[in-house]
PDB file of C-alpha atoms in Angstrom:
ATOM      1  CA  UNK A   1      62.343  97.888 106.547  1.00 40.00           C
ATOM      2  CA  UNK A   2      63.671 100.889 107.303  1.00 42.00           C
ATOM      3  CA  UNK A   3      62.784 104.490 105.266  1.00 44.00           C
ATOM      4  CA  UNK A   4      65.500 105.069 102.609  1.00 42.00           C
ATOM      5  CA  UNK A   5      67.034 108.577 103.500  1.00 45.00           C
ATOM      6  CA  UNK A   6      65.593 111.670 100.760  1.00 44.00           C
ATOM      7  CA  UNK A   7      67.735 112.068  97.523  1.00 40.00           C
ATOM      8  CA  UNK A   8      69.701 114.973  99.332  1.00 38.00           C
ATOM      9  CA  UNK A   9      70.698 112.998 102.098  1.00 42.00           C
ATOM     10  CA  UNK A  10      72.401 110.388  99.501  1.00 44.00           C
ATOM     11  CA  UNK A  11      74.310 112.565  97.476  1.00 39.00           C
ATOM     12  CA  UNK A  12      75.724 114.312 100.728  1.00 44.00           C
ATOM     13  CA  UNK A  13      76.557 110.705 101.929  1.00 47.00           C
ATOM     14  CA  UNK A  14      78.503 110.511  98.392  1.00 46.00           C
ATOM     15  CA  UNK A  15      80.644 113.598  98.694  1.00 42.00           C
ATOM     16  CA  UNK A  16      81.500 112.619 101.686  1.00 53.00           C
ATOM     17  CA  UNK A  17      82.500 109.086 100.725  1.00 53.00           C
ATOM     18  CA  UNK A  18      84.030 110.395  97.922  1.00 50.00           C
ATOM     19  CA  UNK A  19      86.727 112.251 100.396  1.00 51.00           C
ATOM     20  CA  UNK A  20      87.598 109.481 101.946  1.00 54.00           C
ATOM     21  CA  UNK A  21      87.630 107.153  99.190  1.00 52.00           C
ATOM     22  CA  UNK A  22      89.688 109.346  96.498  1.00 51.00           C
ATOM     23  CA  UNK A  23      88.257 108.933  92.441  1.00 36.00           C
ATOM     24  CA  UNK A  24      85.911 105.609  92.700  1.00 34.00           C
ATOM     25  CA  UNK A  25      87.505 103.513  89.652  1.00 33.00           C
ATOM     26  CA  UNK A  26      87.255 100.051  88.435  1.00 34.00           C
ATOM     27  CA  UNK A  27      85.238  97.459  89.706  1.00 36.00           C
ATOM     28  CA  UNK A  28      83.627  96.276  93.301  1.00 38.00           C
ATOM     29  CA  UNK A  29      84.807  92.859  94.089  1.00 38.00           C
ATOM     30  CA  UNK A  30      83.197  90.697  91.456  1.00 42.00           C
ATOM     31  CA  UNK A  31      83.630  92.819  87.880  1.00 41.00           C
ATOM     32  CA  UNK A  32      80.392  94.941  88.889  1.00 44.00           C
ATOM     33  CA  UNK A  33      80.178  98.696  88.029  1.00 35.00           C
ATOM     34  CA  UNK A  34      79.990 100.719  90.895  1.00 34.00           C
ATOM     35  CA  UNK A  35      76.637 102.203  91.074  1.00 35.00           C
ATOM     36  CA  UNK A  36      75.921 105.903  90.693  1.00 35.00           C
ATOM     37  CA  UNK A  37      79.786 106.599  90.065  1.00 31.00           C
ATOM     38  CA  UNK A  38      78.460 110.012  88.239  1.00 32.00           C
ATOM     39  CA  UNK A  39      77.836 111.930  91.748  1.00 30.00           C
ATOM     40  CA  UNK A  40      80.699 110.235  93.356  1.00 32.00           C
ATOM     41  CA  UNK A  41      83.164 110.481  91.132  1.00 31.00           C
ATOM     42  CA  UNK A  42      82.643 114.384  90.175  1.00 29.00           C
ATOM     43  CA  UNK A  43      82.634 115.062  93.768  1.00 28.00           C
ATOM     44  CA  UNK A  44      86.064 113.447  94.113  1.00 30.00           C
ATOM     45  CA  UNK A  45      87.735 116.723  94.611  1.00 31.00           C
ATOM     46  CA  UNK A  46      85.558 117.970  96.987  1.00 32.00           C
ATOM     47  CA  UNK A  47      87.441 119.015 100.199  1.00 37.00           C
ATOM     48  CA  UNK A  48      85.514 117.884 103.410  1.00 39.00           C
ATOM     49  CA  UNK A  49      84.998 121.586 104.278  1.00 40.00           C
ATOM     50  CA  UNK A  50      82.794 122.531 101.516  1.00 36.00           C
ATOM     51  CA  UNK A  51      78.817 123.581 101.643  1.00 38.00           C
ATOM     52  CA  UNK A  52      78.119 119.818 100.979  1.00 34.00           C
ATOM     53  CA  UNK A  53      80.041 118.193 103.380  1.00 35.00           C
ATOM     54  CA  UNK A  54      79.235 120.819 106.130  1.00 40.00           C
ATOM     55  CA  UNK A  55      75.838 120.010 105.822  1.00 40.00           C
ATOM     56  CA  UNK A  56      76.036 116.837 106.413  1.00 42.00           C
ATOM     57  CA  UNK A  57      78.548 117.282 109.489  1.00 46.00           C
ATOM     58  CA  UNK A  58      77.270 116.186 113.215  1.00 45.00           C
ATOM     59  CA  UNK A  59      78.082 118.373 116.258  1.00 58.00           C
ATOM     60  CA  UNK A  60      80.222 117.654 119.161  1.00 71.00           C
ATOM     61  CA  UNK A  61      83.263 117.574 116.919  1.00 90.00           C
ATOM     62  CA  UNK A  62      82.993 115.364 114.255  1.00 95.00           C
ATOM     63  CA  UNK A  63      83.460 116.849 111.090  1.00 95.00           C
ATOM     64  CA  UNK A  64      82.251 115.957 108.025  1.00 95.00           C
ATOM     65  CA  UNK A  65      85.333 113.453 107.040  1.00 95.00           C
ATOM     66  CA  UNK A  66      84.076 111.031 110.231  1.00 96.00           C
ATOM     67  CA  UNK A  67      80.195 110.990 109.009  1.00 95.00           C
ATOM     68  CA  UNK A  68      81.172 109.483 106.130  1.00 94.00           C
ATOM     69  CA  UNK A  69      83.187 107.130 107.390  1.00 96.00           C
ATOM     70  CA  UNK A  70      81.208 106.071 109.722  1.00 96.00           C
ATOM     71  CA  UNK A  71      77.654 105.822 106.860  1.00 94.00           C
ATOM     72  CA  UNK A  72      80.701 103.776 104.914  1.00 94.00           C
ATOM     73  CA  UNK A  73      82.273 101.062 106.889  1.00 96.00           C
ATOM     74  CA  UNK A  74      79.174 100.344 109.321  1.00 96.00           C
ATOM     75  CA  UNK A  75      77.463  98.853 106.293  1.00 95.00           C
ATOM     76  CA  UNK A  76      80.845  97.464 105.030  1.00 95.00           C
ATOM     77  CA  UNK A  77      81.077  95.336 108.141  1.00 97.00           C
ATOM     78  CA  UNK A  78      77.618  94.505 108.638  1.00 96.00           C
ATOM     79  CA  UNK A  79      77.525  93.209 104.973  1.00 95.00           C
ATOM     80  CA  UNK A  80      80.224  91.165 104.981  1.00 97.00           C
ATOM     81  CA  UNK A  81      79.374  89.255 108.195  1.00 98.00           C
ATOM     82  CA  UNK A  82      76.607  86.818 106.364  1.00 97.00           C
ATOM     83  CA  UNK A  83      79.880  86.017 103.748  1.00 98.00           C
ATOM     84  CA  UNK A  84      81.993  85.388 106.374  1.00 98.00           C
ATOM     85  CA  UNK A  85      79.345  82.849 108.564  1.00 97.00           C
ATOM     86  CA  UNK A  86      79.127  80.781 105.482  1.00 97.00           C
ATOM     87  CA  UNK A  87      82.682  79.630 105.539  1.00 96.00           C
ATOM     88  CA  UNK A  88      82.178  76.249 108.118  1.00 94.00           C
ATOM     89  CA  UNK A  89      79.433  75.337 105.945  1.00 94.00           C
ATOM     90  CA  UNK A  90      80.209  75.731 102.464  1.00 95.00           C
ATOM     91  CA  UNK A  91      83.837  75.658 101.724  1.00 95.00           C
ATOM     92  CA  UNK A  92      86.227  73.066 101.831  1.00 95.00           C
ATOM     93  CA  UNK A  93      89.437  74.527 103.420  1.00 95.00           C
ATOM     94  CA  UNK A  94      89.604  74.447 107.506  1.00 94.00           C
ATOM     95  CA  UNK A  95      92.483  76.992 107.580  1.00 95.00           C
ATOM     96  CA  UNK A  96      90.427  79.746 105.530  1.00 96.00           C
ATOM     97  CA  UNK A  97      87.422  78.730 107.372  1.00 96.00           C
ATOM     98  CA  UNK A  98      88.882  79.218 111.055  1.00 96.00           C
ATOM     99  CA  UNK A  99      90.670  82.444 109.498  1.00 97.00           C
ATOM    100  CA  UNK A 100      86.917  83.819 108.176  1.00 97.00           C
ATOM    101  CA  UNK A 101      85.788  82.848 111.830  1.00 97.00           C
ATOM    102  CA  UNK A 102      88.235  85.191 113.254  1.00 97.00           C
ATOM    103  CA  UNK A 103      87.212  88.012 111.331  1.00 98.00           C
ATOM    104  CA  UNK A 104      83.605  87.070 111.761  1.00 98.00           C
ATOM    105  CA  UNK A 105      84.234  87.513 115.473  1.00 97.00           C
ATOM    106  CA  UNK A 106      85.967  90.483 115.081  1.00 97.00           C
ATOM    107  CA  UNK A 107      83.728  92.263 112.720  1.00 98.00           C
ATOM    108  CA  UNK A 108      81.048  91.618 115.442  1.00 98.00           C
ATOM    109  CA  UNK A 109      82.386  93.618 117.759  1.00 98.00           C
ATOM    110  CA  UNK A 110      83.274  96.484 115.224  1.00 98.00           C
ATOM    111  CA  UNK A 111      79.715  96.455 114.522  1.00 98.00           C
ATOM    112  CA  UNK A 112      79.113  97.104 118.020  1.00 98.00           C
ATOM    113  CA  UNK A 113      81.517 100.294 118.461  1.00 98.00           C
ATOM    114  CA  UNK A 114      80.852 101.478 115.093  1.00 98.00           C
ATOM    115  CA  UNK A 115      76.430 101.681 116.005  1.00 97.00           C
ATOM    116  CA  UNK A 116      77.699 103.072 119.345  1.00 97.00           C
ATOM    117  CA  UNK A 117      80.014 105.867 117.770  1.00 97.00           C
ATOM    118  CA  UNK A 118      76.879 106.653 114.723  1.00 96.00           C
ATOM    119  CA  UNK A 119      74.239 106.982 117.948  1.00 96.00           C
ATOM    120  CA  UNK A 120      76.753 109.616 120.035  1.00 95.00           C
ATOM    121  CA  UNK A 121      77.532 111.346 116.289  1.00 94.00           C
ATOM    122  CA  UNK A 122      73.330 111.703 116.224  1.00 94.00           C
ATOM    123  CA  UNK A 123      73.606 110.275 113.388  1.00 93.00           C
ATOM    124  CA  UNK A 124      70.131 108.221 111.708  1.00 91.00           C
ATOM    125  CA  UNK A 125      69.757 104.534 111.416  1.00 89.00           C
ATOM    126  CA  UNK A 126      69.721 104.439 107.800  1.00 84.00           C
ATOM    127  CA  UNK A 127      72.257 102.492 105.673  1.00 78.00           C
ATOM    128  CA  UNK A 128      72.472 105.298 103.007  1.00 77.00           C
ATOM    129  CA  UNK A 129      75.188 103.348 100.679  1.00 75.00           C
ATOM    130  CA  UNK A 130      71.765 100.826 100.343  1.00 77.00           C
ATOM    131  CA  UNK A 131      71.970  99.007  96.887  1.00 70.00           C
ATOM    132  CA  UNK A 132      74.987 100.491  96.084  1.00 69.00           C
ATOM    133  CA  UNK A 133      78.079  98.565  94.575  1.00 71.00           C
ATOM    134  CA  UNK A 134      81.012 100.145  96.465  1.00 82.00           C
ATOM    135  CA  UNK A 135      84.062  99.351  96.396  1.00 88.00           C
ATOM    136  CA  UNK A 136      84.675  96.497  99.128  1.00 92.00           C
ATOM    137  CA  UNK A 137      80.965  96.028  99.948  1.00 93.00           C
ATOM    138  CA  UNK A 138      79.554  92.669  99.978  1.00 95.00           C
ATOM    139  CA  UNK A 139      76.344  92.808  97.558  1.00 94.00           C
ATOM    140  CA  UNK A 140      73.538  90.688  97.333  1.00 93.00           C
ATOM    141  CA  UNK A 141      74.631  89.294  93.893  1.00 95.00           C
ATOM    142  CA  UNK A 142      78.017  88.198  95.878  1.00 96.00           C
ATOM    143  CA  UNK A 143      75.891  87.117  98.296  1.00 97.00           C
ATOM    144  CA  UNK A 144      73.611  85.125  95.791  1.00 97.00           C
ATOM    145  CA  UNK A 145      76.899  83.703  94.399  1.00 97.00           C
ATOM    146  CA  UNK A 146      78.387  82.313  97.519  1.00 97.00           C
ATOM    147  CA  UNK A 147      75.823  80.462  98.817  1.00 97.00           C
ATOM    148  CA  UNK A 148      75.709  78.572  95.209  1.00 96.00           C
ATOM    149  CA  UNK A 149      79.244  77.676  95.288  1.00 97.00           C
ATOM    150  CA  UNK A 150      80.617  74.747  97.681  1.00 96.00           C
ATOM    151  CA  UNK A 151      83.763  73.420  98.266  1.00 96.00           C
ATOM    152  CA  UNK A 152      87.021  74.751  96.187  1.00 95.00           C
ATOM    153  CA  UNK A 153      85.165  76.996  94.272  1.00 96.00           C
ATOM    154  CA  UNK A 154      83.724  78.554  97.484  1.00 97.00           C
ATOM    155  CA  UNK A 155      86.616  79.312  98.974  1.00 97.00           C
ATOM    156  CA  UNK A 156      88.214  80.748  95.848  1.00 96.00           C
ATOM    157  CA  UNK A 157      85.234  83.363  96.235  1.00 97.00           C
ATOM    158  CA  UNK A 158      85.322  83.711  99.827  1.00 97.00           C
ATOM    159  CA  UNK A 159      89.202  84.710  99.738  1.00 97.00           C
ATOM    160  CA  UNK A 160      88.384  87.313  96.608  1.00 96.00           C
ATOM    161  CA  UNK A 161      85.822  89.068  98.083  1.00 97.00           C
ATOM    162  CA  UNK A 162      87.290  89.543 101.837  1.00 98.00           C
ATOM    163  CA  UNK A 163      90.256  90.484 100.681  1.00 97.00           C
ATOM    164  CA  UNK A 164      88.958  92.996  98.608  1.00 97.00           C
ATOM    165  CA  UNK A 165      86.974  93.988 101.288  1.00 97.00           C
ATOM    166  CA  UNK A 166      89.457  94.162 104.331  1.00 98.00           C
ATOM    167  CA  UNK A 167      91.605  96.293 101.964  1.00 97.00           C
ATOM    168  CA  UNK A 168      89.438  99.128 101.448  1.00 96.00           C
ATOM    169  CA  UNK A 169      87.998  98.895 104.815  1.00 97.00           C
ATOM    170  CA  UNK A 170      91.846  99.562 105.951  1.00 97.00           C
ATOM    171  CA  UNK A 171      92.346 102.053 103.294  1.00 97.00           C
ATOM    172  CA  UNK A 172      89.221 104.367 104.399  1.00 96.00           C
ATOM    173  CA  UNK A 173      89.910 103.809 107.954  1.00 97.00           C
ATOM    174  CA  UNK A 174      93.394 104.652 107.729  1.00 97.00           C
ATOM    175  CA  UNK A 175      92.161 107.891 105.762  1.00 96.00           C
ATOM    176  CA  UNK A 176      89.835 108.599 108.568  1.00 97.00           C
ATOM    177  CA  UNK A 177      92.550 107.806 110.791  1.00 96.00           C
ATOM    178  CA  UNK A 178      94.795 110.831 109.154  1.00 96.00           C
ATOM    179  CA  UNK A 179      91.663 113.337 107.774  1.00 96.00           C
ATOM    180  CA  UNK A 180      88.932 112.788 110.743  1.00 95.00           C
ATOM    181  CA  UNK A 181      88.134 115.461 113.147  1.00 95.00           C
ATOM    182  CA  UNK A 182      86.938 113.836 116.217  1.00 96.00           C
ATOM    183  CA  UNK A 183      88.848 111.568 118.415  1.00 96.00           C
ATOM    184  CA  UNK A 184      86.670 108.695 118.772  1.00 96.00           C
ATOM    185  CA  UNK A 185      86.054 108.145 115.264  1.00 97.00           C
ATOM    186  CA  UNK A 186      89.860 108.743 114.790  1.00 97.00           C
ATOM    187  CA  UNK A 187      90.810 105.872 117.378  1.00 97.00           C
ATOM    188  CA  UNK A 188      88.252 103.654 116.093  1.00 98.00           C
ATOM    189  CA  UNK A 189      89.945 103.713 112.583  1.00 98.00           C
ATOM    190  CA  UNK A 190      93.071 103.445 113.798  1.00 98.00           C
ATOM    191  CA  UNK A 191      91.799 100.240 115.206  1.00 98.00           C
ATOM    192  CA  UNK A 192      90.417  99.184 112.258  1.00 98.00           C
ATOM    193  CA  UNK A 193      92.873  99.706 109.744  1.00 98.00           C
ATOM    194  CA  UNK A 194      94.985  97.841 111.974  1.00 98.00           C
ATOM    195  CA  UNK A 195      92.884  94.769 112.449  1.00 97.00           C
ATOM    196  CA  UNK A 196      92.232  94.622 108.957  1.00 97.00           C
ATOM    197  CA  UNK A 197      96.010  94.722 108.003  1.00 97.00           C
ATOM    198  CA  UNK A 198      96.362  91.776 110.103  1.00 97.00           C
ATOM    199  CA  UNK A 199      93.891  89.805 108.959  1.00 97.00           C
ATOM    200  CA  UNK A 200      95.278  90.495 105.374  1.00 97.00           C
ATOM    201  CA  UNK A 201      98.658  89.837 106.687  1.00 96.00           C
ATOM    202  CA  UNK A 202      97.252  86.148 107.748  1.00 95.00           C
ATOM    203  CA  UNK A 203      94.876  85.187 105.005  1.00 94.00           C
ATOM    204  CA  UNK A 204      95.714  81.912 104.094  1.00 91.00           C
ATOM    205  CA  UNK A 205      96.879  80.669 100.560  1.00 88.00           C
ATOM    206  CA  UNK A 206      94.862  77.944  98.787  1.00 82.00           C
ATOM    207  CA  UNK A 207      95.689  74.861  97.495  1.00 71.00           C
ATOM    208  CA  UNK A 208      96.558  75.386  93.466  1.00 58.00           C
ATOM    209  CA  UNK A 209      96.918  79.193  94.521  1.00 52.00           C
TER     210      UNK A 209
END
């Protein structure tokens, strides 16, 4: 297991996600509070120029705006990936199954170009949103639900949770998209938001809605 960045490192992670992201309110996907909202949602204000955020910028550049992005949806799309692999096994719908198998596949390669773009920022290999309940993340209590639930009730789950989490992977991208400083991170987004708007656009609708 990898070392769990200092206490510093974190809270600069959370200003930063907390530019991107806008006031962190409500719920993550299943009714869960979103851990340490305190930090986050104080910092909400904080413009991506500030001491904070500079610290925590990379050179050749990217700015602060595309760090967090980047320490956001990497872990976003990695998380999600077990959720979506489950589909063929456990639910009972073959359109939402072959529709979680696209973005499976997809999410793949994102996963790819999103390790690549972290390694050129010089950026660590540390997920530093670890056991925290953001907003579109796919926990290990969602986790811990799916693979308990078969069938109908499976796929009922399955729909919630990638829904909620291709929305706010498209609404940070498209932020990044708009806010970032450096070009590949900017392009990537782009790309992003745009797959997951798709993917939204063709999410199936369940029997019984």
């Amino acid at each position: 297991m990898k070392a769990r960045p200092p206490a510093a490192s974190r809270l600069a992670a959370l200003l930063l996600t907390a530019a991107l992201l806008g006031p962190l309110t409500g719920c993550a996907g299943d009714g869960e509070p979103v851990a340490d909202r305190g930090p986050a949602a104080s910092a909400a204000s904080t413009p991506a120029n500030s001491p904070a955020a500079s610290a925590a910028g990379s050179a050749g550049g990217f700015s602060p705006v595309d760090t967090g992005w980047v320490q956001l949806v990497l872990p976003m799309t990695e998380q999600a990936l077990p959720l979506l692999e489950l589909a063929p096994s456990r639910g009972a719908d073959p359109k939402l199954a072959a529709w979680a198998a696209d973005i499976a596949a997809g999410h793949r390669a994102d996963v790819a170009e999103l390790r690549r773009l972290r390694d050129r920022m010089g950026l660590p290999d540390t997920n530093v949103h670890e056991g925290h309940a953001m907003p579109g993340m796919v926990t290990a209590a969602h986790m811990a639900r799916a693979r308990q639930a078969e069938g109908a009730a499976f796929d009922r789950l399955l729909l919630r949770l990638v829904r909620d989490h291709l929305r706010q992977s498209e609404k940070i991208s498209d932020s990044e998209r708009r806010n970032g400083a450096g070009a590949p991170a900017r392009d990537l987004a782009a790309a992003l938001a745009a797959d997951r708007a798709d993917a939204l656009h063709t999410a199936p609708s369940l029997p019984g809605g």
